[in-house]
Tab-separated table of C-alpha atoms and ligand atoms in Angstrom:
chain	number	residue	atom	x	y	z
C	1	MET	CA	62.212	16.474	28.468
C	2	SER	CA	61.278	12.713	29.122
C	3	ALA	CA	57.655	11.236	27.402
C	4	HIS	CA	55.706	12.579	29.849
C	5	GLY	CA	57.482	15.989	30.316
C	6	THR	CA	59.262	15.857	33.773
C	7	PRO	CA	62.496	17.292	33.633
C	8	ILE	CA	65.288	14.766	34.180
C	9	PRO	CA	68.427	16.728	35.825
C	10	MET	CA	71.535	14.858	35.370
C	11	THR	CA	75.451	15.596	36.411
C	12	SER	CA	78.384	13.973	34.813
C	13	TYR	CA	82.160	14.043	36.966
C	14	ALA	CA	85.485	13.725	36.798
C	15	SER	CA	86.074	9.707	35.744
C	16	GLY	CA	87.898	7.893	34.291
C	17	PRO	CA	90.032	6.066	32.769
C	18	LEU	CA	87.127	4.881	30.498
C	19	SER	CA	88.005	1.796	28.213
C	20	GLY	CA	85.975	-0.829	26.341
C	21	GLU	CA	83.878	-0.922	23.527
C	22	ALA	CA	81.003	1.437	22.599
C	23	HIS	CA	78.728	0.046	19.851
C	24	VAL	CA	76.301	3.506	19.398
C	25	PRO	CA	73.038	3.022	17.895
C	26	GLY	CA	71.922	3.050	14.189
C	27	ASP	CA	72.316	6.553	12.142
C	28	LYS	CA	69.467	8.450	12.389
C	29	SER	CA	69.187	10.466	9.293
C	30	ILE	CA	69.270	6.593	7.925
C	31	SER	CA	67.093	5.184	10.060
C	32	HIS	CA	63.588	7.730	8.670
C	33	ARG	CA	65.134	8.073	5.581
C	34	SER	CA	64.817	3.346	5.980
C	35	LEU	CA	61.194	4.082	7.041
C	36	ILE	CA	59.731	6.629	4.588
C	37	LEU	CA	60.863	5.351	1.572
C	38	GLY	CA	59.750	1.815	2.860
C	39	ALA	CA	56.525	3.408	3.115
C	40	MET	CA	57.320	4.717	-0.677
C	41	ALA	CA	57.900	1.301	-1.956
C	42	ILE	CA	55.393	-1.121	-2.958
C	43	GLY	CA	55.550	-4.434	-0.275
C	44	GLU	CA	57.854	-5.270	1.866
C	45	THR	CA	61.296	-3.093	3.165
C	46	ARG	CA	63.459	-5.259	5.919
C	47	ILE	CA	65.431	-2.860	7.694
C	48	THR	CA	67.991	-3.968	10.988
C	49	GLY	CA	69.577	-1.571	13.052
C	50	LEU	CA	66.960	0.584	13.258
C	51	LEU	CA	67.759	3.724	16.091
C	52	GLU	CA	64.645	3.152	18.063
C	53	GLY	CA	65.308	6.596	19.687
C	54	GLN	CA	61.353	8.798	19.891
C	55	ASP	CA	62.525	10.732	16.868
C	56	VAL	CA	63.089	7.774	14.793
C	57	LEU	CA	59.512	6.084	16.104
C	58	ASP	CA	57.669	9.223	16.126
C	59	THR	CA	58.619	8.932	12.069
C	60	ALA	CA	57.128	5.092	11.959
C	61	LYS	CA	53.938	6.301	13.756
C	62	ALA	CA	53.303	8.546	11.052
C	63	MET	CA	53.987	6.065	8.744
C	64	ALA	CA	51.547	3.918	10.445
C	65	ALA	CA	49.117	6.940	9.742
C	66	PHE	CA	50.021	6.973	6.106
C	67	GLY	CA	48.677	3.491	5.239
C	68	ALA	CA	51.882	1.685	5.655
C	69	GLU	CA	51.818	-1.457	7.488
C	70	VAL	CA	55.141	-1.008	10.398
C	71	THR	CA	55.910	-3.548	12.214
C	72	ASN	CA	58.609	-3.373	15.234
C	73	HIS	CA	60.117	-6.923	15.475
C	74	GLY	CA	62.557	-6.988	18.194
C	75	GLY	CA	65.849	-6.333	18.631
C	76	GLY	CA	66.005	-3.192	15.967
C	77	ASN	CA	64.567	-4.907	13.797
C	78	TRP	CA	61.844	-3.591	11.833
C	79	SER	CA	59.558	-4.256	8.069
C	80	VAL	CA	57.881	-1.721	6.179
C	81	LYS	CA	54.948	-2.513	4.060
C	82	GLY	CA	54.730	0.386	1.458
C	83	VAL	CA	52.007	1.491	-0.257
C	84	GLY	CA	53.824	2.967	-3.592
C	85	VAL	CA	54.758	6.618	-4.781
C	86	GLY	CA	51.499	8.661	-4.417
C	87	GLY	CA	50.149	5.719	-2.581
C	88	PHE	CA	49.683	7.814	0.940
C	89	ALA	CA	46.431	8.176	2.586
C	90	GLU	CA	45.601	11.127	4.463
C	91	PRO	CA	45.960	10.530	8.362
C	92	ASP	CA	42.822	10.570	10.937
C	93	ASN	CA	44.300	12.945	13.031
C	94	VAL	CA	47.286	15.596	13.903
C	95	ILE	CA	50.857	14.104	13.241
C	96	ASP	CA	53.473	14.281	15.904
C	97	CYS	CA	56.867	14.477	14.739
C	98	GLY	CA	58.086	14.902	18.441
C	99	ASN	CA	61.899	16.802	18.730
C	100	SER	CA	62.505	15.972	15.061
C	101	GLY	CA	63.213	18.628	12.362
C	102	THR	CA	64.463	16.001	9.905
C	103	GLY	CA	60.876	13.724	9.769
C	104	VAL	CA	58.658	16.360	10.018
C	105	ARG	CA	61.050	17.469	6.983
C	106	LEU	CA	61.218	14.644	5.082
C	107	ILE	CA	57.496	13.720	5.936
C	108	MET	CA	55.781	17.237	4.665
C	109	GLY	CA	58.010	16.740	1.610
C	110	ALA	CA	56.824	12.908	0.916
C	111	MET	CA	53.334	13.652	1.556
C	112	ALA	CA	53.548	17.087	-0.409
C	113	THR	CA	52.509	16.159	-4.025
C	114	SER	CA	49.548	13.798	-2.876
C	115	ALA	CA	46.265	15.395	-2.888
C	116	ILE	CA	45.983	14.591	1.470
C	117	THR	CA	45.513	17.167	3.794
C	118	VAL	CA	48.349	16.947	6.831
C	119	THR	CA	48.454	18.947	10.149
C	120	PHE	CA	52.099	18.418	11.645
C	121	THR	CA	52.946	19.509	15.100
C	122	GLY	CA	56.009	18.760	17.559
C	123	ASP	CA	57.373	19.817	21.132
C	124	ALA	CA	58.072	23.726	22.008
C	125	SER	CA	61.416	22.765	20.551
C	126	LEU	CA	60.670	21.524	17.259
C	127	ASN	CA	57.377	24.726	17.285
C	128	LYS	CA	59.793	27.221	16.951
C	129	ARG	CA	61.625	25.851	14.536
C	130	PRO	CA	61.556	27.203	10.813
C	131	MET	CA	59.460	25.693	7.978
C	132	ALA	CA	59.042	28.076	5.229
C	133	ARG	CA	63.060	26.563	4.361
C	134	VAL	CA	60.724	23.372	3.476
C	135	THR	CA	57.489	24.647	2.548
C	136	ASP	CA	58.517	27.603	-0.258
C	137	PRO	CA	60.012	25.107	-2.462
C	138	LEU	CA	56.987	22.665	-2.042
C	139	ALA	CA	54.635	25.681	-2.986
C	140	LEU	CA	56.670	25.443	-6.447
C	141	PHE	CA	54.935	22.323	-6.971
C	142	GLY	CA	51.398	23.667	-6.382
C	143	THR	CA	51.590	22.610	-1.894
C	144	GLN	CA	49.921	25.075	-0.276
C	145	SER	CA	50.493	25.053	3.486
C	146	VAL	CA	49.127	27.051	6.210
C	147	GLY	CA	51.392	27.215	9.503
C	148	ARG	CA	51.605	29.398	13.364
C	149	SER	CA	53.409	32.920	12.426
C	150	GLY	CA	56.999	32.774	11.291
C	151	GLY	CA	56.321	29.460	9.351
C	152	ARG	CA	55.808	27.875	12.583
C	153	LEU	CA	54.311	24.511	13.518
C	154	PRO	CA	51.510	23.601	14.240
C	155	MET	CA	51.070	23.719	10.116
C	156	THR	CA	48.593	22.147	7.786
C	157	ILE	CA	49.347	21.672	4.438
C	158	VAL	CA	47.514	20.956	1.409
C	159	GLY	CA	49.178	18.596	-1.050
C	160	ALA	CA	49.578	19.265	-4.760
C	161	ALA	CA	47.225	17.437	-6.289
C	162	ASP	CA	48.312	18.484	-10.288
C	163	PRO	CA	51.947	18.533	-8.872
C	164	ALA	CA	54.385	20.049	-12.069
C	165	PRO	CA	58.204	19.381	-11.848
C	166	VAL	CA	60.468	21.883	-9.910
C	167	ARG	CA	64.055	23.084	-10.179
C	168	TYR	CA	65.139	24.342	-7.093
C	169	THR	CA	68.462	25.802	-5.535
C	170	VAL	CA	68.213	25.053	-1.859
C	171	PRO	CA	68.874	28.570	-0.399
C	172	VAL	CA	71.084	27.553	2.966
C	173	PRO	CA	72.711	23.982	3.273
C	174	SER	CA	70.557	21.568	4.459
C	175	ALA	CA	69.694	18.261	3.743
C	176	GLN	CA	66.310	18.019	4.619
C	177	VAL	CA	65.389	20.771	2.669
C	178	LYS	CA	67.077	19.252	-0.560
C	179	SER	CA	65.645	15.867	0.698
C	180	ALA	CA	61.581	17.418	1.232
C	181	VAL	CA	62.019	18.579	-2.814
C	182	LEU	CA	63.624	15.258	-4.297
C	183	LEU	CA	60.702	12.856	-1.860
C	184	ALA	CA	58.187	15.473	-3.165
C	185	GLY	CA	59.536	14.608	-7.071
C	186	LEU	CA	58.557	11.264	-6.502
C	187	ASN	CA	55.023	11.870	-7.045
C	188	VAL	CA	54.973	14.443	-9.901
C	189	PRO	CA	55.752	13.284	-13.802
C	190	GLY	CA	58.675	14.557	-15.854
C	191	GLU	CA	62.462	15.383	-13.890
C	192	THR	CA	62.795	17.453	-10.733
C	193	VAL	CA	66.168	18.791	-10.182
C	194	VAL	CA	67.523	19.930	-6.847
C	195	ILE	CA	70.942	22.096	-6.586
C	196	GLU	CA	72.993	22.743	-3.852
C	197	GLN	CA	76.119	25.048	-3.610
C	198	GLU	CA	78.032	23.343	-0.851
C	199	ALA	CA	77.203	19.556	-0.436
C	200	THR	CA	75.341	17.889	2.905
C	201	ARG	CA	74.972	14.202	3.801
C	202	ASP	CA	73.139	12.795	0.741
C	203	HIS	CA	71.845	9.726	2.170
C	204	THR	CA	68.717	10.486	0.068
C	205	GLU	CA	70.439	10.266	-2.895
C	206	ARG	CA	71.539	7.240	-1.879
C	207	MET	CA	69.033	5.423	-0.664
C	208	LEU	CA	66.895	6.804	-3.540
C	209	GLU	CA	69.077	5.193	-6.118
C	210	GLY	CA	68.893	2.076	-3.790
C	211	PHE	CA	64.912	1.451	-3.982
C	212	GLY	CA	65.840	1.630	-7.997
C	213	ALA	CA	64.914	5.195	-8.599
C	214	GLU	CA	66.300	7.040	-11.583
C	215	ILE	CA	68.638	9.985	-9.669
C	216	THR	CA	72.029	11.189	-11.041
C	217	THR	CA	73.841	13.813	-9.139
C	218	GLU	CA	76.447	15.854	-11.396
C	219	VAL	CA	78.780	18.411	-10.406
C	220	THR	CA	78.968	21.354	-12.228
C	221	ASP	CA	79.781	25.894	-11.939
C	222	GLU	CA	76.067	26.068	-10.492
C	223	GLY	CA	77.274	22.910	-7.569
C	224	ARG	CA	75.643	19.716	-6.960
C	225	VAL	CA	72.951	18.906	-9.693
C	226	ILE	CA	70.761	16.724	-8.964
C	227	THR	CA	67.947	14.936	-11.278
C	228	LEU	CA	65.241	13.020	-10.057
C	229	LYS	CA	63.091	11.137	-12.319
C	230	GLY	CA	59.738	11.357	-11.538
C	231	GLN	CA	57.389	8.539	-10.782
C	232	PRO	CA	59.381	5.546	-10.285
C	233	GLU	CA	57.908	2.205	-8.565
C	234	LEU	CA	59.563	2.404	-5.316
C	235	LYS	CA	61.302	-1.163	-4.905
C	236	PRO	CA	61.323	-2.791	-1.160
C	237	GLN	CA	64.984	-3.091	0.015
C	238	ASP	CA	66.869	-5.062	2.956
C	239	ILE	CA	68.416	-1.906	4.878
C	240	THR	CA	70.862	-2.619	7.604
C	241	VAL	CA	71.595	0.843	9.267
C	242	PRO	CA	75.326	1.734	10.029
C	243	ARG	CA	76.113	2.578	13.164
C	244	ASP	CA	75.674	6.855	13.522
C	245	PRO	CA	78.472	9.328	13.276
C	246	SER	CA	76.977	11.925	14.850
C	247	SER	CA	76.554	9.608	18.337
C	248	ALA	CA	79.534	7.908	18.254
C	249	ALA	CA	81.108	11.546	18.578
C	250	PHE	CA	80.457	11.437	22.201
C	251	PRO	CA	82.317	8.337	23.232
C	252	VAL	CA	85.296	9.266	21.026
C	253	CYS	CA	85.493	13.098	22.480
C	254	ALA	CA	84.798	11.433	25.930
C	255	ALA	CA	87.901	9.598	25.340
C	256	ILE	CA	89.759	11.747	23.855
C	257	LEU	CA	89.626	14.339	26.931
C	258	THR	CA	89.322	11.362	30.179
C	259	PRO	CA	92.324	10.756	31.584
C	260	GLY	CA	94.518	7.834	31.166
C	261	SER	CA	91.194	6.320	28.191
C	262	ASP	CA	91.489	4.194	25.206
C	263	VAL	CA	87.531	3.558	23.961
C	264	LEU	CA	86.701	1.266	20.195
C	265	VAL	CA	83.690	2.967	18.491
C	266	PRO	CA	82.859	0.243	16.274
C	267	ASN	CA	80.856	0.070	12.504
C	268	ILE	CA	81.249	3.960	11.982
C	269	GLY	CA	80.063	5.109	8.679
C	270	LEU	CA	82.631	8.028	7.471
C	271	ASN	CA	80.608	9.005	4.366
C	272	PRO	CA	82.721	12.207	3.644
C	273	THR	CA	79.136	14.115	4.498
C	274	ARG	CA	79.640	12.951	8.211
C	275	ALA	CA	82.365	12.519	9.028
C	276	GLY	CA	83.902	16.475	9.102
C	277	LEU	CA	84.531	16.149	13.302
C	278	PHE	CA	86.995	13.452	12.444
C	279	THR	CA	89.198	14.891	10.628
C	280	THR	CA	89.297	17.773	12.904
C	281	LEU	CA	89.879	16.121	16.144
C	282	ARG	CA	92.854	15.026	13.959
C	283	GLU	CA	94.277	18.015	12.999
C	284	MET	CA	93.683	19.452	16.749
C	285	GLY	CA	95.713	16.819	17.534
C	286	ALA	CA	93.501	13.633	18.728
C	287	ASP	CA	94.750	10.020	18.960
C	288	LEU	CA	91.377	8.911	17.123
C	289	THR	CA	92.488	6.230	14.620
C	290	TYR	CA	90.475	4.125	11.916
C	291	GLU	CA	91.192	0.754	12.218
C	292	ASN	CA	89.296	-2.610	9.745
C	293	GLU	CA	88.317	0.142	7.486
C	294	ARG	CA	86.773	-1.336	4.520
C	295	VAL	CA	83.627	-0.164	2.386
C	296	GLU	CA	79.920	-1.537	3.132
C	297	GLY	CA	77.158	-1.152	1.740
C	298	GLY	CA	78.272	1.722	-0.846
C	299	GLU	CA	79.668	3.323	2.428
C	300	PRO	CA	83.029	3.901	4.055
C	301	MET	CA	83.612	2.561	7.193
C	302	ALA	CA	85.603	1.736	9.791
C	303	ASP	CA	86.011	1.311	13.961
C	304	LEU	CA	87.192	4.377	15.900
C	305	ARG	CA	90.071	4.260	18.646
C	306	ALA	CA	90.369	6.632	20.069
C	307	ARG	CA	92.719	7.450	23.440
C	308	TYR	CA	93.511	10.132	26.183
C	309	SER	CA	94.992	13.137	23.993
C	310	PRO	CA	96.087	15.976	26.899
C	311	ASN	CA	97.859	17.997	24.129
C	312	MET	CA	95.301	19.231	21.666
C	313	LYS	CA	95.722	22.129	19.120
C	314	GLY	CA	92.391	24.862	18.250
C	315	ILE	CA	91.967	25.421	14.964
C	316	SER	CA	90.193	27.340	12.705
C	317	VAL	CA	87.539	24.487	11.130
C	318	PRO	CA	87.285	25.559	7.593
C	319	PRO	CA	83.881	26.898	6.942
C	320	GLU	CA	83.894	24.328	4.006
C	321	ARG	CA	83.827	21.468	6.433
C	322	ALA	CA	80.993	22.562	8.204
C	323	ALA	CA	78.134	21.236	6.532
C	324	SER	CA	79.647	17.470	6.862
C	325	MET	CA	80.126	18.415	11.025
C	326	ILE	CA	77.134	20.309	11.345
C	327	ASP	CA	75.401	18.146	14.017
C	328	GLU	CA	79.063	18.322	16.132
C	329	TYR	CA	79.613	21.477	17.007
C	330	PRO	CA	78.023	21.142	20.681
C	331	VAL	CA	80.769	18.251	21.650
C	332	LEU	CA	83.487	19.637	19.206
C	333	SER	CA	83.406	23.501	21.165
C	334	VAL	CA	84.294	21.075	25.009
C	335	VAL	CA	86.921	19.652	23.216
C	336	ALA	CA	88.358	22.899	22.502
C	337	ALA	CA	88.190	23.566	25.464
C	338	ASN	CA	90.772	20.788	26.912
C	339	ALA	CA	92.576	22.561	23.904
C	340	GLU	CA	95.604	24.722	23.546
C	341	GLY	CA	95.109	28.478	21.949
C	342	VAL	CA	91.614	29.694	20.530
C	343	THR	CA	89.307	27.138	18.415
C	344	GLU	CA	87.374	29.148	15.145
C	345	MET	CA	84.449	28.052	13.493
C	346	ARG	CA	83.265	30.039	11.245
C	347	GLY	CA	80.293	29.568	8.756
C	348	VAL	CA	77.683	27.675	10.756
C	349	LYS	CA	74.764	30.436	10.695
C	350	GLU	CA	72.711	26.867	10.151
C	351	LEU	CA	73.752	26.202	14.243
C	352	ARG	CA	70.840	28.715	15.504
C	353	VAL	CA	68.001	26.690	13.759
C	354	LYS	CA	68.882	23.521	15.436
C	355	GLU	CA	67.172	21.662	18.196
C	356	SER	CA	67.846	25.289	19.627
C	357	ASP	CA	69.985	27.726	18.908
C	358	ARG	CA	73.066	26.076	19.252
C	359	ILE	CA	75.445	28.786	19.786
C	360	ASP	CA	73.620	30.543	22.045
C	361	ALA	CA	73.579	27.405	24.035
C	362	MET	CA	76.837	26.248	23.951
C	363	ALA	CA	78.223	29.507	24.677
C	364	VAL	CA	75.766	30.314	28.290
C	365	GLY	CA	77.163	26.500	29.600
C	366	LEU	CA	80.497	27.219	28.252
C	367	ARG	CA	80.311	30.685	30.160
C	368	ALA	CA	79.478	29.448	33.383
C	369	ASN	CA	81.769	26.879	33.914
C	370	GLY	CA	84.487	28.852	33.080
C	371	VAL	CA	85.369	29.017	29.096
C	372	GLN	CA	86.145	32.320	27.586
C	373	VAL	CA	83.592	32.377	24.339
C	374	ASP	CA	83.372	34.857	21.514
C	375	GLU	CA	80.644	34.732	18.744
C	376	GLY	CA	78.491	36.491	16.024
C	377	GLU	CA	75.637	35.388	13.830
C	378	ASP	CA	77.379	33.213	11.859
C	379	TRP	CA	80.749	32.223	13.976
C	380	TRP	CA	82.368	31.851	17.137
C	381	THR	CA	85.180	31.049	19.004
C	382	VAL	CA	86.277	28.767	22.246
C	383	THR	CA	89.346	29.764	23.914
C	384	GLY	CA	90.894	26.430	25.152
C	385	LEU	CA	91.985	26.442	28.687
C	386	GLY	CA	94.334	22.939	28.445
C	387	ALA	CA	93.262	19.423	28.811
C	388	GLY	CA	91.709	18.979	32.400
C	389	ASN	CA	91.543	23.091	33.229
C	390	VAL	CA	87.904	23.350	32.602
C	391	PRO	CA	86.412	24.734	35.822
C	392	GLY	CA	83.011	23.236	35.390
C	393	GLY	CA	80.575	23.830	38.843
C	394	ALA	CA	77.808	25.344	36.764
C	395	THR	CA	73.941	23.724	35.749
C	396	CYS	CA	72.976	24.091	32.282
C	397	ALA	CA	70.533	24.069	30.534
C	398	THR	CA	69.412	22.074	27.735
C	399	HIS	CA	66.416	23.910	25.440
C	400	LEU	CA	65.387	20.287	24.474
C	401	ASP	CA	68.143	19.213	22.919
C	402	HIS	CA	69.754	15.822	23.066
C	403	ARG	CA	73.277	17.036	21.848
C	404	ILE	CA	73.661	19.926	24.424
C	405	ALA	CA	72.854	18.216	26.959
C	406	MET	CA	75.183	14.879	25.979
C	407	SER	CA	77.757	17.515	25.528
C	408	PHE	CA	78.025	19.189	29.016
C	409	LEU	CA	77.497	15.867	30.137
C	410	VAL	CA	80.700	14.610	28.811
C	411	LEU	CA	82.919	17.655	29.969
C	412	GLY	CA	82.322	17.423	33.253
C	413	LEU	CA	83.877	14.001	32.874
C	414	CYS	CA	87.522	15.609	32.944
C	415	SER	CA	86.445	19.110	34.406
C	416	LYS	CA	87.410	20.378	38.017
C	417	GLN	CA	83.541	20.362	39.508
C	418	PRO	CA	81.205	18.279	38.658
C	419	ILE	CA	78.864	19.201	35.222
C	420	SER	CA	74.998	19.253	35.369
C	421	VAL	CA	72.697	19.806	33.009
C	422	ASP	CA	68.868	20.777	33.641
C	423	ASP	CA	67.123	17.957	31.919
C	424	GLY	CA	68.279	15.527	29.753
C	425	GLY	CA	65.137	13.805	28.882
C	426	ALA	CA	66.252	14.810	24.892
C	427	ILE	CA	68.922	12.392	24.887
C	428	ALA	CA	66.225	9.989	24.027
C	429	THR	CA	65.457	10.766	20.480
C	430	SER	CA	68.704	10.268	19.376
C	431	PHE	CA	70.985	8.148	21.279
C	432	PRO	CA	68.241	6.007	24.332
C	433	ILE	CA	71.278	4.557	25.638
C	434	PHE	CA	73.576	6.773	25.929
C	435	GLU	CA	73.653	6.633	30.117
C	436	SER	CA	74.549	2.840	30.383
C	437	LEU	CA	76.848	3.411	27.333
C	438	MET	CA	79.127	5.968	29.002
C	439	GLY	CA	78.168	3.887	32.299
C	440	GLY	CA	80.052	0.635	30.635
C	441	LEU	CA	83.062	2.271	29.342
C	442	GLY	CA	83.181	4.124	33.188
C	443	ALA	CA	81.938	7.528	32.922
C	444	LYS	CA	80.597	8.547	36.096
C	445	ILE	CA	76.862	9.919	34.972
C	446	GLU	CA	73.866	10.122	37.641
C	447	ARG	CA	70.104	11.529	37.362
C	448	THR	CA	70.042	13.670	39.674
O	1	S3P	C1	69.455	16.568	8.934
O	1	S3P	C2	69.952	16.753	8.418
O	1	S3P	C3	71.030	18.478	9.006
O	1	S3P	C4	70.805	17.957	10.203
O	1	S3P	C5	69.934	16.807	11.516
O	1	S3P	C6	70.092	15.806	10.645
O	1	S3P	C7	69.596	14.878	7.743
O	1	S3P	O1	69.922	19.139	9.385
O	1	S3P	O2	71.560	18.278	11.498
O	1	S3P	O3	69.942	16.465	11.972
O	1	S3P	O4	69.049	13.865	8.479
O	1	S3P	O5	69.465	15.064	7.014
O	1	S3P	P1	70.022	20.655	7.974
O	1	S3P	O6	69.107	19.617	6.389
O	1	S3P	O7	68.388	21.481	8.892
O	1	S3P	O8	71.388	20.813	8.355
């Protein structure tokens, strides 16, 4: 939905060749964390290249409600004057995190060990998503919470006035849960330890270190053991937000699927906890190359060059790669529909609790467009029809999920008949320039 709640139906048509450079927006995960850690530092953090998608704007508004001074200087340049660890004021009103699971879960963690009471809500998608995965570990610090049945928003959190440090093994592969516990641990005396059995995106750990916290990660038999020393004084930072590999996925896959295409997607972070899709596409036989490989701000980076790849093969995606490409399975399934043979995606139960049940949303839409999909609770397979052979012609429900909307619009660029989505409004949560960027490459995507 758009900000005022009116659905925005959209249609994509056979296009191409796509060509040119795709400058995708800033990384969503790093943008949220820049604002939150900036608000918890003492002094002014300056941020360049912040993603100005609705999810991040909602987090910016929330940080202001907690007492930080958040200023938009234009052109993606923002500053945050922080209130320090433990310095959050109690907001006067409900905190509305819109569509953003990352926003609400990280902010819950950040406020959970301050003696303030905060009520959180979100849109229809976010208010269906499970929050107990965050409130359960926060309760170990002494934090209380009351939400709707099933641990859903709206929910009120009463921060722990006298929190004790926690040692917690994250039961699901989730960077949001890991990060919520670490952010809560900031305002606790002593060491908070978080253990994850599968490596998930590590931006919180890297950025906490950058802001001056004492944090170590040790790989042991238990998994990755992350130890944070509480009550640091976080030092403000100058942050350049790298471009989002999860947004890059859309022009990259569009180029791979659209005849004659050759697209450059510059300055993409290839942090191994995020780059699983690109590895998978290359294994399938995509003509995807990394140019100008370098390290910037401690993160591996490259310019991605994607060219039309008509001879891709279905593969079994290793389950241990799932966390590093968890947001990319919808668009991978679109690529798989245009490969030869079956693509198997296993160990992906988490897809069922994203902005929508992403296995279900993609399976229903792909089948409506003539593609065979089989599924179980934590796996799905797509039987490819070969390049350009998807019949298309159907309208897909997006369930307020940006990545479902963008995935089906990419599929329409290379299917025999156009493909529509019932509502592309959610695209603005993570990729507000999607339509103009794709149009600039030559993709025919229209509001209908
Ligand atoms: C994110 C973590 C992932 C991902 C989300 C962003 C983050 O969610 O799907 O888009 O920034 O920490 P989970 O932690 O639920 O896997």
